[in-house]
Amino acid sequence: MTLSAALQMRSQSSSGAAAWELDAEWEGGEATFHVRDNGRGIPPEDLDKVFLPFWRRGTHPEAGLGIGLSTVKHAVESWGGRIWVDSTPGSGSTFHFTAPLAKWVKSTPSP
């Protein structure tokens, strides 16, 4: 989720102050990133739609074009990663994405 879209969605929530948690872990050749919020969450029937181009939830005048998460998904998949979301309505969402870790090769100049 783009930060501006996340903030717009968060501003529609009726709960208190926005809270964000960013986390990352790595294992083997892959890093996994987690972005959690305490927003209004996403209904189960919409979870498979959030990454579709031009899909927008609701009719808020500042809801955007619906291309942010689709663009993020395309970028993540282009580098060989995956992206998904877990959400509970009323309790926020967690977006996860993976990225392969770069392999550093030390080159030795030839004589």
PDB file of C-alpha atoms in Angstrom:
ATOM      1  CA  MET A   1       0.000   0.000   0.000  1.00  0.00           C
ATOM      2  CA  THR A   2       1.410   3.358  -0.822  1.00  0.00           C
ATOM      3  CA  LEU A   3       1.910   5.554   2.221  1.00  0.00           C
ATOM      4  CA  SER A   4      -0.475   8.243   0.992  1.00  0.00           C
ATOM      5  CA  ALA A   5      -3.197   5.663   0.256  1.00  0.00           C
ATOM      6  CA  ALA A   6      -2.671   4.073   3.643  1.00  0.00           C
ATOM      7  CA  LEU A   7      -2.960   7.432   5.350  1.00  0.00           C
ATOM      8  CA  GLN A   8      -6.135   8.230   3.413  1.00  0.00           C
ATOM      9  CA  MET A   9      -7.655   4.902   4.419  1.00  0.00           C
ATOM     10  CA  ARG A  10      -6.517   5.484   8.000  1.00  0.00           C
ATOM     11  CA  SER A  11      -8.109   8.935   8.070  1.00  0.00           C
ATOM     12  CA  GLN A  12     -11.466   7.262   7.374  1.00  0.00           C
ATOM     13  CA  SER A  13     -11.148   5.138  10.502  1.00  0.00           C
ATOM     14  CA  SER A  14     -13.100   6.160  13.568  1.00  0.00           C
ATOM     15  CA  SER A  15     -10.548   4.826  16.065  1.00  0.00           C
ATOM     16  CA  GLY A  16      -7.800   6.838  17.778  1.00  0.00           C
ATOM     17  CA  ALA A  17      -4.375   7.782  16.534  1.00  0.00           C
ATOM     18  CA  ALA A  18      -2.802   5.940  13.642  1.00  0.00           C
ATOM     19  CA  ALA A  19      -0.252   3.316  14.567  1.00  0.00           C
ATOM     20  CA  TRP A  20       2.267   1.742  12.204  1.00  0.00           C
ATOM     21  CA  GLU A  21       4.632  -1.125  12.659  1.00  0.00           C
ATOM     22  CA  LEU A  22       7.314  -1.989  10.127  1.00  0.00           C
ATOM     23  CA  ASP A  23       9.221  -5.233  10.485  1.00  0.00           C
ATOM     24  CA  ALA A  24      11.599  -7.326   8.404  1.00  0.00           C
ATOM     25  CA  GLU A  25      13.240 -10.711   8.719  1.00  0.00           C
ATOM     26  CA  TRP A  26      15.441 -12.770   6.473  1.00  0.00           C
ATOM     27  CA  GLU A  27      16.125 -16.414   6.049  1.00  0.00           C
ATOM     28  CA  GLY A  28      18.222 -18.101   3.423  1.00  0.00           C
ATOM     29  CA  GLY A  29      18.169 -15.955   0.324  1.00  0.00           C
ATOM     30  CA  GLU A  30      14.944 -14.071   1.011  1.00  0.00           C
ATOM     31  CA  ALA A  31      13.828 -11.103   3.100  1.00  0.00           C
ATOM     32  CA  THR A  32      10.208 -10.720   4.235  1.00  0.00           C
ATOM     33  CA  PHE A  33       8.827  -7.287   5.100  1.00  0.00           C
ATOM     34  CA  HIS A  34       5.667  -6.632   7.127  1.00  0.00           C
ATOM     35  CA  VAL A  35       3.729  -3.355   7.276  1.00  0.00           C
ATOM     36  CA  ARG A  36       1.000  -3.328   9.941  1.00  0.00           C
ATOM     37  CA  ASP A  37      -1.569  -0.651  10.676  1.00  0.00           C
ATOM     38  CA  ASN A  38      -4.479  -0.178  13.034  1.00  0.00           C
ATOM     39  CA  GLY A  39      -6.878   1.104  10.368  1.00  0.00           C
ATOM     40  CA  ARG A  40     -10.369  -0.088   9.593  1.00  0.00           C
ATOM     41  CA  GLY A  41      -9.195  -3.329   7.993  1.00  0.00           C
ATOM     42  CA  ILE A  42     -10.340  -5.014   4.804  1.00  0.00           C
ATOM     43  CA  PRO A  43     -13.424  -7.239   4.610  1.00  0.00           C
ATOM     44  CA  PRO A  44     -12.633 -10.872   3.674  1.00  0.00           C
ATOM     45  CA  GLU A  45     -14.578 -10.575   0.411  1.00  0.00           C
ATOM     46  CA  ASP A  46     -12.256  -7.759  -0.733  1.00  0.00           C
ATOM     47  CA  LEU A  47      -8.879  -9.351   0.098  1.00  0.00           C
ATOM     48  CA  ASP A  48      -8.516 -10.915  -3.363  1.00  0.00           C
ATOM     49  CA  LYS A  49      -9.307  -7.566  -5.040  1.00  0.00           C
ATOM     50  CA  VAL A  50      -6.920  -5.128  -3.343  1.00  0.00           C
ATOM     51  CA  PHE A  51      -4.057  -5.794  -5.788  1.00  0.00           C
ATOM     52  CA  LEU A  52      -6.200  -5.453  -8.941  1.00  0.00           C
ATOM     53  CA  PRO A  53      -5.507  -2.395 -11.109  1.00  0.00           C
ATOM     54  CA  PHE A  54      -8.043   0.413 -10.671  1.00  0.00           C
ATOM     55  CA  TRP A  55      -9.928  -1.363  -7.885  1.00  0.00           C
ATOM     56  CA  ARG A  56     -11.001   1.043  -5.166  1.00  0.00           C
ATOM     57  CA  ARG A  57     -12.778   0.358  -1.934  1.00  0.00           C
ATOM     58  CA  GLY A  58     -15.503   2.840  -1.136  1.00  0.00           C
ATOM     59  CA  THR A  59     -16.331   6.178  -2.672  1.00  0.00           C
ATOM     60  CA  HIS A  60     -14.255   8.538  -0.536  1.00  0.00           C
ATOM     61  CA  PRO A  61     -13.400  11.588  -2.692  1.00  0.00           C
ATOM     62  CA  GLU A  62      -9.689  11.115  -1.987  1.00  0.00           C
ATOM     63  CA  ALA A  63      -9.658   7.353  -2.560  1.00  0.00           C
ATOM     64  CA  GLY A  64      -7.108   7.671  -5.363  1.00  0.00           C
ATOM     65  CA  LEU A  65      -6.982   5.934  -8.720  1.00  0.00           C
ATOM     66  CA  GLY A  66      -6.693   2.377  -7.440  1.00  0.00           C
ATOM     67  CA  ILE A  67      -3.258   1.786  -8.947  1.00  0.00           C
ATOM     68  CA  GLY A  68      -0.999   1.968  -5.874  1.00  0.00           C
ATOM     69  CA  LEU A  69      -1.170  -1.636  -4.669  1.00  0.00           C
ATOM     70  CA  SER A  70      -1.297  -2.948  -8.224  1.00  0.00           C
ATOM     71  CA  THR A  71       1.932  -1.071  -8.983  1.00  0.00           C
ATOM     72  CA  VAL A  72       3.551  -2.366  -5.794  1.00  0.00           C
ATOM     73  CA  LYS A  73       2.548  -5.939  -6.690  1.00  0.00           C
ATOM     74  CA  HIS A  74       4.027  -5.565 -10.163  1.00  0.00           C
ATOM     75  CA  ALA A  75       7.306  -4.219  -8.741  1.00  0.00           C
ATOM     76  CA  VAL A  76       7.584  -6.939  -6.081  1.00  0.00           C
ATOM     77  CA  GLU A  77       6.869  -9.713  -8.580  1.00  0.00           C
ATOM     78  CA  SER A  78       9.302  -8.223 -11.125  1.00  0.00           C
ATOM     79  CA  TRP A  79      12.204  -8.793  -8.717  1.00  0.00           C
ATOM     80  CA  GLY A  80      11.025 -12.313  -7.900  1.00  0.00           C
ATOM     81  CA  GLY A  81       9.105 -11.543  -4.700  1.00  0.00           C
ATOM     82  CA  ARG A  82       5.575 -12.212  -3.478  1.00  0.00           C
ATOM     83  CA  ILE A  83       3.015  -9.923  -1.825  1.00  0.00           C
ATOM     84  CA  TRP A  84      -0.090 -10.665   0.239  1.00  0.00           C
ATOM     85  CA  VAL A  85      -2.296  -9.138   2.924  1.00  0.00           C
ATOM     86  CA  ASP A  86      -3.888 -10.336   6.159  1.00  0.00           C
ATOM     87  CA  SER A  87      -6.672  -8.226   7.603  1.00  0.00           C
ATOM     88  CA  THR A  88      -9.376  -8.192  10.232  1.00  0.00           C
ATOM     89  CA  PRO A  89     -12.162  -5.627   9.787  1.00  0.00           C
ATOM     90  CA  GLY A  90     -11.983  -3.126  12.620  1.00  0.00           C
ATOM     91  CA  SER A  91      -8.463  -4.186  13.619  1.00  0.00           C
ATOM     92  CA  GLY A  92      -6.215  -3.147  10.735  1.00  0.00           C
ATOM     93  CA  SER A  93      -4.198  -4.909   8.071  1.00  0.00           C
ATOM     94  CA  THR A  94      -0.762  -6.395   7.597  1.00  0.00           C
ATOM     95  CA  PHE A  95       0.815  -6.264   4.158  1.00  0.00           C
ATOM     96  CA  HIS A  96       3.687  -8.684   3.599  1.00  0.00           C
ATOM     97  CA  PHE A  97       6.148  -8.831   0.739  1.00  0.00           C
ATOM     98  CA  THR A  98       9.295 -10.759  -0.004  1.00  0.00           C
ATOM     99  CA  ALA A  99      12.440  -9.875  -1.882  1.00  0.00           C
ATOM    100  CA  PRO A 100      15.381 -12.048  -2.830  1.00  0.00           C
ATOM    101  CA  LEU A 101      18.601 -10.989  -1.144  1.00  0.00           C
ATOM    102  CA  ALA A 102      21.458  -9.917  -3.396  1.00  0.00           C
ATOM    103  CA  LYS A 103      24.352 -12.286  -3.668  1.00  0.00           C
ATOM    104  CA  TRP A 104      27.620 -10.437  -3.263  1.00  0.00           C
ATOM    105  CA  VAL A 105      30.488 -11.849  -5.252  1.00  0.00           C
ATOM    106  CA  LYS A 106      33.977 -10.672  -4.515  1.00  0.00           C
ATOM    107  CA  SER A 107      35.834 -10.356  -7.754  1.00  0.00           C
ATOM    108  CA  THR A 108      39.571 -10.654  -7.881  1.00  0.00           C
ATOM    109  CA  PRO A 109      41.328  -8.706 -10.609  1.00  0.00           C
ATOM    110  CA  SER A 110      43.230 -10.904 -12.989  1.00  0.00           C
ATOM    111  CA  PRO A 111      47.030 -10.343 -13.172  1.00  0.00           C
TER     112      PRO A 111
END
